[in-house]
């Protein structure tokens, strides 16, 4: 007969501890992945992006993703305010469209491509100098339309969330590596 490695009460406790450690987000990162913002910027403000589209709350989705990405990837304090900081990352959502790319048997679109156009600039608050700018960000994300009317759920918002995270990651990489 084989004996268990751990006692009957200790086994579940070890599993719970392993899950807790795995989910805790302990803050370990690859060396060099957290860096300061170039140009001597000691604090960064990322106010809510300006939304020039009719898409409800798109500016909140994008701004939240950008704020989170910079908070994770830089040592520089990041806030959602535009005042009391060394530099401000100003963003504008200029366009958004959802275009069918695959059609079903009944000629309705079954797969869509959502496209978002953005402009962003990094401005030093002390003198208004534009430190970096890109007015031509274009991001796309694909999603499928659920054809079951009873279980219909629009996949556009999850696609926009994925797009916002991808944009935020790209933006942070570009600004931090400039």
mmCIF file with all atom_site columns, C-alpha atoms in Angstrom:
data_model
loop_
_atom_site.group_PDB
_atom_site.id
_atom_site.type_symbol
_atom_site.label_atom_id
_atom_site.label_alt_id
_atom_site.label_comp_id
_atom_site.label_asym_id
_atom_site.label_entity_id
_atom_site.label_seq_id
_atom_site.pdbx_PDB_ins_code
_atom_site.Cartn_x
_atom_site.Cartn_y
_atom_site.Cartn_z
_atom_site.occupancy
_atom_site.B_iso_or_equiv
_atom_site.pdbx_formal_charge
_atom_site.auth_seq_id
_atom_site.auth_comp_id
_atom_site.auth_asym_id
_atom_site.auth_atom_id
_atom_site.pdbx_PDB_model_num
ATOM 1   C CA . UNK A 1 1   ? 0.000   0.000  0.000   1.00 0.00 ? 1   UNK A CA 1
ATOM 2   C CA . UNK A 1 2   ? 1.311   3.441  -0.905  1.00 0.00 ? 2   UNK A CA 1
ATOM 3   C CA . UNK A 1 3   ? 1.147   6.326  1.484   1.00 0.00 ? 3   UNK A CA 1
ATOM 4   C CA . UNK A 1 4   ? 0.053   9.736  0.215   1.00 0.00 ? 4   UNK A CA 1
ATOM 5   C CA . UNK A 1 5   ? 2.819   12.327 0.026   1.00 0.00 ? 5   UNK A CA 1
ATOM 6   C CA . UNK A 1 6   ? 0.748   14.828 2.035   1.00 0.00 ? 6   UNK A CA 1
ATOM 7   C CA . UNK A 1 7   ? -1.888  14.274 4.686   1.00 0.00 ? 7   UNK A CA 1
ATOM 8   C CA . UNK A 1 8   ? -5.625  14.419 3.894   1.00 0.00 ? 8   UNK A CA 1
ATOM 9   C CA . UNK A 1 9   ? -5.988  17.910 5.385   1.00 0.00 ? 9   UNK A CA 1
ATOM 10  C CA . UNK A 1 10  ? -2.772  19.330 3.987   1.00 0.00 ? 10  UNK A CA 1
ATOM 11  C CA . UNK A 1 11  ? -3.475  18.438 0.325   1.00 0.00 ? 11  UNK A CA 1
ATOM 12  C CA . UNK A 1 12  ? -6.394  20.865 -0.226  1.00 0.00 ? 12  UNK A CA 1
ATOM 13  C CA . UNK A 1 13  ? -4.508  23.584 1.650   1.00 0.00 ? 13  UNK A CA 1
ATOM 14  C CA . UNK A 1 14  ? -1.508  23.219 -0.660  1.00 0.00 ? 14  UNK A CA 1
ATOM 15  C CA . UNK A 1 15  ? -3.742  23.353 -3.730  1.00 0.00 ? 15  UNK A CA 1
ATOM 16  C CA . UNK A 1 16  ? -5.443  26.496 -2.402  1.00 0.00 ? 16  UNK A CA 1
ATOM 17  C CA . UNK A 1 17  ? -2.050  28.085 -1.692  1.00 0.00 ? 17  UNK A CA 1
ATOM 18  C CA . UNK A 1 18  ? -0.792  27.253 -5.191  1.00 0.00 ? 18  UNK A CA 1
ATOM 19  C CA . UNK A 1 19  ? -3.908  28.761 -6.788  1.00 0.00 ? 19  UNK A CA 1
ATOM 20  C CA . UNK A 1 20  ? -3.672  31.877 -4.603  1.00 0.00 ? 20  UNK A CA 1
ATOM 21  C CA . UNK A 1 21  ? -0.026  32.415 -5.521  1.00 0.00 ? 21  UNK A CA 1
ATOM 22  C CA . UNK A 1 22  ? -0.774  31.863 -9.195  1.00 0.00 ? 22  UNK A CA 1
ATOM 23  C CA . UNK A 1 23  ? -3.638  34.377 -9.184  1.00 0.00 ? 23  UNK A CA 1
ATOM 24  C CA . UNK A 1 24  ? -2.069  36.974 -6.908  1.00 0.00 ? 24  UNK A CA 1
ATOM 25  C CA . UNK A 1 25  ? -0.197  38.886 -9.588  1.00 0.00 ? 25  UNK A CA 1
ATOM 26  C CA . UNK A 1 26  ? 2.938   38.971 -7.466  1.00 0.00 ? 26  UNK A CA 1
ATOM 27  C CA . UNK A 1 27  ? 4.596   41.595 -9.649  1.00 0.00 ? 27  UNK A CA 1
ATOM 28  C CA . UNK A 1 28  ? 7.464   39.552 -11.074 1.00 0.00 ? 28  UNK A CA 1
ATOM 29  C CA . UNK A 1 29  ? 8.552   40.828 -14.456 1.00 0.00 ? 29  UNK A CA 1
ATOM 30  C CA . UNK A 1 30  ? 11.286  40.120 -16.968 1.00 0.00 ? 30  UNK A CA 1
ATOM 31  C CA . UNK A 1 31  ? 14.347  42.199 -16.122 1.00 0.00 ? 31  UNK A CA 1
ATOM 32  C CA . UNK A 1 32  ? 14.299  45.434 -18.101 1.00 0.00 ? 32  UNK A CA 1
ATOM 33  C CA . UNK A 1 33  ? 10.597  45.201 -18.945 1.00 0.00 ? 33  UNK A CA 1
ATOM 34  C CA . UNK A 1 34  ? 9.692   47.984 -16.487 1.00 0.00 ? 34  UNK A CA 1
ATOM 35  C CA . UNK A 1 35  ? 11.355  51.215 -17.468 1.00 0.00 ? 35  UNK A CA 1
ATOM 36  C CA . UNK A 1 36  ? 11.063  54.958 -16.995 1.00 0.00 ? 36  UNK A CA 1
ATOM 37  C CA . UNK A 1 37  ? 9.550   57.163 -19.670 1.00 0.00 ? 37  UNK A CA 1
ATOM 38  C CA . UNK A 1 38  ? 12.331  58.786 -21.753 1.00 0.00 ? 38  UNK A CA 1
ATOM 39  C CA . UNK A 1 39  ? 12.901  62.525 -21.661 1.00 0.00 ? 39  UNK A CA 1
ATOM 40  C CA . UNK A 1 40  ? 13.165  62.997 -17.901 1.00 0.00 ? 40  UNK A CA 1
ATOM 41  C CA . UNK A 1 41  ? 9.447   62.613 -17.324 1.00 0.00 ? 41  UNK A CA 1
ATOM 42  C CA . UNK A 1 42  ? 8.821   61.929 -13.633 1.00 0.00 ? 42  UNK A CA 1
ATOM 43  C CA . UNK A 1 43  ? 5.006   61.638 -13.799 1.00 0.00 ? 43  UNK A CA 1
ATOM 44  C CA . UNK A 1 44  ? 2.510   60.972 -16.577 1.00 0.00 ? 44  UNK A CA 1
ATOM 45  C CA . UNK A 1 45  ? -1.131  61.919 -16.948 1.00 0.00 ? 45  UNK A CA 1
ATOM 46  C CA . UNK A 1 46  ? -3.410  59.947 -19.242 1.00 0.00 ? 46  UNK A CA 1
ATOM 47  C CA . UNK A 1 47  ? -6.792  61.681 -19.284 1.00 0.00 ? 47  UNK A CA 1
ATOM 48  C CA . UNK A 1 48  ? -9.786  60.072 -20.977 1.00 0.00 ? 48  UNK A CA 1
ATOM 49  C CA . UNK A 1 49  ? -9.329  60.021 -24.736 1.00 0.00 ? 49  UNK A CA 1
ATOM 50  C CA . UNK A 1 50  ? -11.583 62.282 -26.770 1.00 0.00 ? 50  UNK A CA 1
ATOM 51  C CA . UNK A 1 51  ? -14.196 60.265 -28.679 1.00 0.00 ? 51  UNK A CA 1
ATOM 52  C CA . UNK A 1 52  ? -15.194 61.685 -32.069 1.00 0.00 ? 52  UNK A CA 1
ATOM 53  C CA . UNK A 1 53  ? -17.238 58.587 -32.933 1.00 0.00 ? 53  UNK A CA 1
ATOM 54  C CA . UNK A 1 54  ? -20.786 57.582 -32.108 1.00 0.00 ? 54  UNK A CA 1
ATOM 55  C CA . UNK A 1 55  ? -19.601 54.394 -30.365 1.00 0.00 ? 55  UNK A CA 1
ATOM 56  C CA . UNK A 1 56  ? -20.833 54.464 -26.781 1.00 0.00 ? 56  UNK A CA 1
ATOM 57  C CA . UNK A 1 57  ? -18.067 54.438 -24.118 1.00 0.00 ? 57  UNK A CA 1
ATOM 58  C CA . UNK A 1 58  ? -15.286 53.596 -26.569 1.00 0.00 ? 58  UNK A CA 1
ATOM 59  C CA . UNK A 1 59  ? -13.147 56.355 -25.051 1.00 0.00 ? 59  UNK A CA 1
ATOM 60  C CA . UNK A 1 60  ? -13.461 54.745 -21.617 1.00 0.00 ? 60  UNK A CA 1
ATOM 61  C CA . UNK A 1 61  ? -12.439 51.332 -22.935 1.00 0.00 ? 61  UNK A CA 1
ATOM 62  C CA . UNK A 1 62  ? -9.369  52.671 -24.714 1.00 0.00 ? 62  UNK A CA 1
ATOM 63  C CA . UNK A 1 63  ? -8.320  55.079 -21.939 1.00 0.00 ? 63  UNK A CA 1
ATOM 64  C CA . UNK A 1 64  ? -8.604  52.405 -19.256 1.00 0.00 ? 64  UNK A CA 1
ATOM 65  C CA . UNK A 1 65  ? -6.497  49.963 -21.319 1.00 0.00 ? 65  UNK A CA 1
ATOM 66  C CA . UNK A 1 66  ? -3.798  52.593 -21.963 1.00 0.00 ? 66  UNK A CA 1
ATOM 67  C CA . UNK A 1 67  ? -3.705  53.669 -18.309 1.00 0.00 ? 67  UNK A CA 1
ATOM 68  C CA . UNK A 1 68  ? -3.384  50.064 -17.157 1.00 0.00 ? 68  UNK A CA 1
ATOM 69  C CA . UNK A 1 69  ? -0.652  49.241 -19.691 1.00 0.00 ? 69  UNK A CA 1
ATOM 70  C CA . UNK A 1 70  ? 1.493   52.234 -18.730 1.00 0.00 ? 70  UNK A CA 1
ATOM 71  C CA . UNK A 1 71  ? 0.995   51.550 -15.023 1.00 0.00 ? 71  UNK A CA 1
ATOM 72  C CA . UNK A 1 72  ? 2.282   48.002 -15.520 1.00 0.00 ? 72  UNK A CA 1
ATOM 73  C CA . UNK A 1 73  ? 5.155   48.783 -17.889 1.00 0.00 ? 73  UNK A CA 1
ATOM 74  C CA . UNK A 1 74  ? 6.778   51.871 -16.392 1.00 0.00 ? 74  UNK A CA 1
ATOM 75  C CA . UNK A 1 75  ? 8.242   52.966 -13.073 1.00 0.00 ? 75  UNK A CA 1
ATOM 76  C CA . UNK A 1 76  ? 6.864   56.451 -13.686 1.00 0.00 ? 76  UNK A CA 1
ATOM 77  C CA . UNK A 1 77  ? 3.776   57.330 -11.619 1.00 0.00 ? 77  UNK A CA 1
ATOM 78  C CA . UNK A 1 78  ? 0.738   57.344 -13.920 1.00 0.00 ? 78  UNK A CA 1
ATOM 79  C CA . UNK A 1 79  ? -2.615  59.000 -13.242 1.00 0.00 ? 79  UNK A CA 1
ATOM 80  C CA . UNK A 1 80  ? -5.805  59.815 -15.110 1.00 0.00 ? 80  UNK A CA 1
ATOM 81  C CA . UNK A 1 81  ? -5.367  63.551 -14.454 1.00 0.00 ? 81  UNK A CA 1
ATOM 82  C CA . UNK A 1 82  ? -3.925  66.086 -16.879 1.00 0.00 ? 82  UNK A CA 1
ATOM 83  C CA . UNK A 1 83  ? -2.741  68.455 -14.138 1.00 0.00 ? 83  UNK A CA 1
ATOM 84  C CA . UNK A 1 84  ? 0.084   68.099 -11.648 1.00 0.00 ? 84  UNK A CA 1
ATOM 85  C CA . UNK A 1 85  ? 2.150   65.854 -13.946 1.00 0.00 ? 85  UNK A CA 1
ATOM 86  C CA . UNK A 1 86  ? 5.293   66.362 -16.044 1.00 0.00 ? 86  UNK A CA 1
ATOM 87  C CA . UNK A 1 87  ? 3.714   65.111 -19.277 1.00 0.00 ? 87  UNK A CA 1
ATOM 88  C CA . UNK A 1 88  ? 0.295   64.258 -20.633 1.00 0.00 ? 88  UNK A CA 1
ATOM 89  C CA . UNK A 1 89  ? -0.591  61.562 -23.145 1.00 0.00 ? 89  UNK A CA 1
ATOM 90  C CA . UNK A 1 90  ? -3.439  63.099 -25.144 1.00 0.00 ? 90  UNK A CA 1
ATOM 91  C CA . UNK A 1 91  ? -5.535  60.764 -27.271 1.00 0.00 ? 91  UNK A CA 1
ATOM 92  C CA . UNK A 1 92  ? -8.336  61.138 -29.762 1.00 0.00 ? 92  UNK A CA 1
ATOM 93  C CA . UNK A 1 93  ? -10.489 58.397 -31.278 1.00 0.00 ? 93  UNK A CA 1
ATOM 94  C CA . UNK A 1 94  ? -11.135 59.684 -34.782 1.00 0.00 ? 94  UNK A CA 1
ATOM 95  C CA . UNK A 1 95  ? -13.091 56.896 -36.375 1.00 0.00 ? 95  UNK A CA 1
ATOM 96  C CA . UNK A 1 96  ? -14.698 53.518 -35.848 1.00 0.00 ? 96  UNK A CA 1
ATOM 97  C CA . UNK A 1 97  ? -16.387 51.180 -38.295 1.00 0.00 ? 97  UNK A CA 1
ATOM 98  C CA . UNK A 1 98  ? -17.561 47.580 -38.433 1.00 0.00 ? 98  UNK A CA 1
ATOM 99  C CA . UNK A 1 99  ? -17.442 46.050 -41.903 1.00 0.00 ? 99  UNK A CA 1
ATOM 100 C CA . UNK A 1 100 ? -18.682 42.592 -42.935 1.00 0.00 ? 100 UNK A CA 1
ATOM 101 C CA . UNK A 1 101 ? -15.878 40.497 -44.403 1.00 0.00 ? 101 UNK A CA 1
ATOM 102 C CA . UNK A 1 102 ? -17.639 37.123 -44.725 1.00 0.00 ? 102 UNK A CA 1
ATOM 103 C CA . UNK A 1 103 ? -21.210 36.650 -45.832 1.00 0.00 ? 103 UNK A CA 1
ATOM 104 C CA . UNK A 1 104 ? -23.530 33.802 -44.916 1.00 0.00 ? 104 UNK A CA 1
ATOM 105 C CA . UNK A 1 105 ? -26.012 32.022 -47.141 1.00 0.00 ? 105 UNK A CA 1
ATOM 106 C CA . UNK A 1 106 ? -28.666 34.670 -46.503 1.00 0.00 ? 106 UNK A CA 1
ATOM 107 C CA . UNK A 1 107 ? -26.318 37.517 -47.635 1.00 0.00 ? 107 UNK A CA 1
ATOM 108 C CA . UNK A 1 108 ? -25.971 38.980 -44.137 1.00 0.00 ? 108 UNK A CA 1
ATOM 109 C CA . UNK A 1 109 ? -22.484 39.446 -42.757 1.00 0.00 ? 109 UNK A CA 1
ATOM 110 C CA . UNK A 1 110 ? -21.329 36.616 -40.525 1.00 0.00 ? 110 UNK A CA 1
ATOM 111 C CA . UNK A 1 111 ? -17.782 37.824 -39.816 1.00 0.00 ? 111 UNK A CA 1
ATOM 112 C CA . UNK A 1 112 ? -17.013 41.491 -39.224 1.00 0.00 ? 112 UNK A CA 1
ATOM 113 C CA . UNK A 1 113 ? -13.874 43.573 -39.009 1.00 0.00 ? 113 UNK A CA 1
ATOM 114 C CA . UNK A 1 114 ? -14.014 46.445 -36.542 1.00 0.00 ? 114 UNK A CA 1
ATOM 115 C CA . UNK A 1 115 ? -11.549 49.244 -37.330 1.00 0.00 ? 115 UNK A CA 1
ATOM 116 C CA . UNK A 1 116 ? -10.599 52.093 -34.998 1.00 0.00 ? 116 UNK A CA 1
ATOM 117 C CA . UNK A 1 117 ? -8.527  55.111 -36.008 1.00 0.00 ? 117 UNK A CA 1
ATOM 118 C CA . UNK A 1 118 ? -6.696  57.008 -33.249 1.00 0.00 ? 118 UNK A CA 1
ATOM 119 C CA . UNK A 1 119 ? -4.308  59.922 -32.798 1.00 0.00 ? 119 UNK A CA 1
ATOM 120 C CA . UNK A 1 120 ? -2.022  60.278 -29.773 1.00 0.00 ? 120 UNK A CA 1
ATOM 121 C CA . UNK A 1 121 ? 0.597   62.754 -28.637 1.00 0.00 ? 121 UNK A CA 1
ATOM 122 C CA . UNK A 1 122 ? 2.850   63.067 -25.610 1.00 0.00 ? 122 UNK A CA 1
ATOM 123 C CA . UNK A 1 123 ? 3.076   66.676 -24.428 1.00 0.00 ? 123 UNK A CA 1
ATOM 124 C CA . UNK A 1 124 ? 5.380   68.147 -21.772 1.00 0.00 ? 124 UNK A CA 1
ATOM 125 C CA . UNK A 1 125 ? 3.088   70.180 -19.493 1.00 0.00 ? 125 UNK A CA 1
ATOM 126 C CA . UNK A 1 126 ? 5.752   72.695 -18.453 1.00 0.00 ? 126 UNK A CA 1
ATOM 127 C CA . UNK A 1 127 ? 6.179   74.272 -21.895 1.00 0.00 ? 127 UNK A CA 1
ATOM 128 C CA . UNK A 1 128 ? 3.658   72.507 -24.164 1.00 0.00 ? 128 UNK A CA 1
ATOM 129 C CA . UNK A 1 129 ? 6.368   70.819 -26.221 1.00 0.00 ? 129 UNK A CA 1
ATOM 130 C CA . UNK A 1 130 ? 5.154   67.809 -28.182 1.00 0.00 ? 130 UNK A CA 1
ATOM 131 C CA . UNK A 1 131 ? 7.636   65.061 -27.290 1.00 0.00 ? 131 UNK A CA 1
ATOM 132 C CA . UNK A 1 132 ? 6.114   62.400 -29.509 1.00 0.00 ? 132 UNK A CA 1
ATOM 133 C CA . UNK A 1 133 ? 3.102   62.129 -31.816 1.00 0.00 ? 133 UNK A CA 1
ATOM 134 C CA . UNK A 1 134 ? 1.336   59.645 -34.061 1.00 0.00 ? 134 UNK A CA 1
ATOM 135 C CA . UNK A 1 135 ? -1.836  60.827 -35.771 1.00 0.00 ? 135 UNK A CA 1
ATOM 136 C CA . UNK A 1 136 ? -2.356  57.649 -37.789 1.00 0.00 ? 136 UNK A CA 1
ATOM 137 C CA . UNK A 1 137 ? -2.926  54.692 -35.495 1.00 0.00 ? 137 UNK A CA 1
ATOM 138 C CA . UNK A 1 138 ? -5.190  52.154 -37.168 1.00 0.00 ? 138 UNK A CA 1
ATOM 139 C CA . UNK A 1 139 ? -6.210  48.987 -35.340 1.00 0.00 ? 139 UNK A CA 1
ATOM 140 C CA . UNK A 1 140 ? -8.453  46.167 -36.507 1.00 0.00 ? 140 UNK A CA 1
ATOM 141 C CA . UNK A 1 141 ? -10.102 43.250 -34.748 1.00 0.00 ? 141 UNK A CA 1
ATOM 142 C CA . UNK A 1 142 ? -12.248 40.475 -36.220 1.00 0.00 ? 142 UNK A CA 1
ATOM 143 C CA . UNK A 1 143 ? -15.398 39.074 -34.650 1.00 0.00 ? 143 UNK A CA 1
ATOM 144 C CA . UNK A 1 144 ? -18.132 36.644 -35.641 1.00 0.00 ? 144 UNK A CA 1
ATOM 145 C CA . UNK A 1 145 ? -21.824 37.369 -35.477 1.00 0.00 ? 145 UNK A CA 1
ATOM 146 C CA . UNK A 1 146 ? -23.802 34.823 -33.488 1.00 0.00 ? 146 UNK A CA 1
ATOM 147 C CA . UNK A 1 147 ? -26.596 33.612 -35.755 1.00 0.00 ? 147 UNK A CA 1
ATOM 148 C CA . UNK A 1 148 ? -28.676 32.002 -33.004 1.00 0.00 ? 148 UNK A CA 1
ATOM 149 C CA . UNK A 1 149 ? -31.392 34.576 -32.257 1.00 0.00 ? 149 UNK A CA 1
ATOM 150 C CA . UNK A 1 150 ? -32.272 33.010 -28.902 1.00 0.00 ? 150 UNK A CA 1
ATOM 151 C CA . UNK A 1 151 ? -28.686 33.140 -27.618 1.00 0.00 ? 151 UNK A CA 1
ATOM 152 C CA . UNK A 1 152 ? -27.665 36.301 -29.478 1.00 0.00 ? 152 UNK A CA 1
ATOM 153 C CA . UNK A 1 153 ? -24.826 38.249 -27.917 1.00 0.00 ? 153 UNK A CA 1
ATOM 154 C CA . UNK A 1 154 ? -23.066 41.031 -29.776 1.00 0.00 ? 154 UNK A CA 1
ATOM 155 C CA . UNK A 1 155 ? -19.389 40.213 -30.122 1.00 0.00 ? 155 UNK A CA 1
ATOM 156 C CA . UNK A 1 156 ? -18.521 43.788 -31.072 1.00 0.00 ? 156 UNK A CA 1
ATOM 157 C CA . UNK A 1 157 ? -17.780 44.966 -27.514 1.00 0.00 ? 157 UNK A CA 1
ATOM 158 C CA . UNK A 1 158 ? -15.455 42.044 -26.688 1.00 0.00 ? 158 UNK A CA 1
ATOM 159 C CA . UNK A 1 159 ? -13.695 42.724 -30.008 1.00 0.00 ? 159 UNK A CA 1
ATOM 160 C CA . UNK A 1 160 ? -13.306 46.388 -29.046 1.00 0.00 ? 160 UNK A CA 1
ATOM 161 C CA . UNK A 1 161 ? -11.889 45.352 -25.659 1.00 0.00 ? 161 UNK A CA 1
ATOM 162 C CA . UNK A 1 162 ? -9.291  43.145 -27.382 1.00 0.00 ? 162 UNK A CA 1
ATOM 163 C CA . UNK A 1 163 ? -8.496  45.962 -29.802 1.00 0.00 ? 163 UNK A CA 1
ATOM 164 C CA . UNK A 1 164 ? -8.067  48.438 -26.906 1.00 0.00 ? 164 UNK A CA 1
ATOM 165 C CA . UNK A 1 165 ? -5.607  46.108 -25.140 1.00 0.00 ? 165 UNK A CA 1
ATOM 166 C CA . UNK A 1 166 ? -3.628  45.566 -28.356 1.00 0.00 ? 166 UNK A CA 1
ATOM 167 C CA . UNK A 1 167 ? -3.515  49.312 -29.024 1.00 0.00 ? 167 UNK A CA 1
ATOM 168 C CA . UNK A 1 168 ? -2.441  50.065 -25.436 1.00 0.00 ? 168 UNK A CA 1
ATOM 169 C CA . UNK A 1 169 ? 0.377   47.527 -25.640 1.00 0.00 ? 169 UNK A CA 1
ATOM 170 C CA . UNK A 1 170 ? 1.606   48.921 -28.957 1.00 0.00 ? 170 UNK A CA 1
ATOM 171 C CA . UNK A 1 171 ? 1.381   52.518 -27.722 1.00 0.00 ? 171 UNK A CA 1
ATOM 172 C CA . UNK A 1 172 ? 3.283   51.784 -24.503 1.00 0.00 ? 172 UNK A CA 1
ATOM 173 C CA . UNK A 1 173 ? 6.018   49.953 -26.429 1.00 0.00 ? 173 UNK A CA 1
ATOM 174 C CA . UNK A 1 174 ? 6.385   52.829 -28.867 1.00 0.00 ? 174 UNK A CA 1
ATOM 175 C CA . UNK A 1 175 ? 6.496   55.581 -26.228 1.00 0.00 ? 175 UNK A CA 1
ATOM 176 C CA . UNK A 1 176 ? 8.791   53.708 -23.836 1.00 0.00 ? 176 UNK A CA 1
ATOM 177 C CA . UNK A 1 177 ? 11.238  52.693 -26.580 1.00 0.00 ? 177 UNK A CA 1
ATOM 178 C CA . UNK A 1 178 ? 11.450  56.018 -28.390 1.00 0.00 ? 178 UNK A CA 1
#
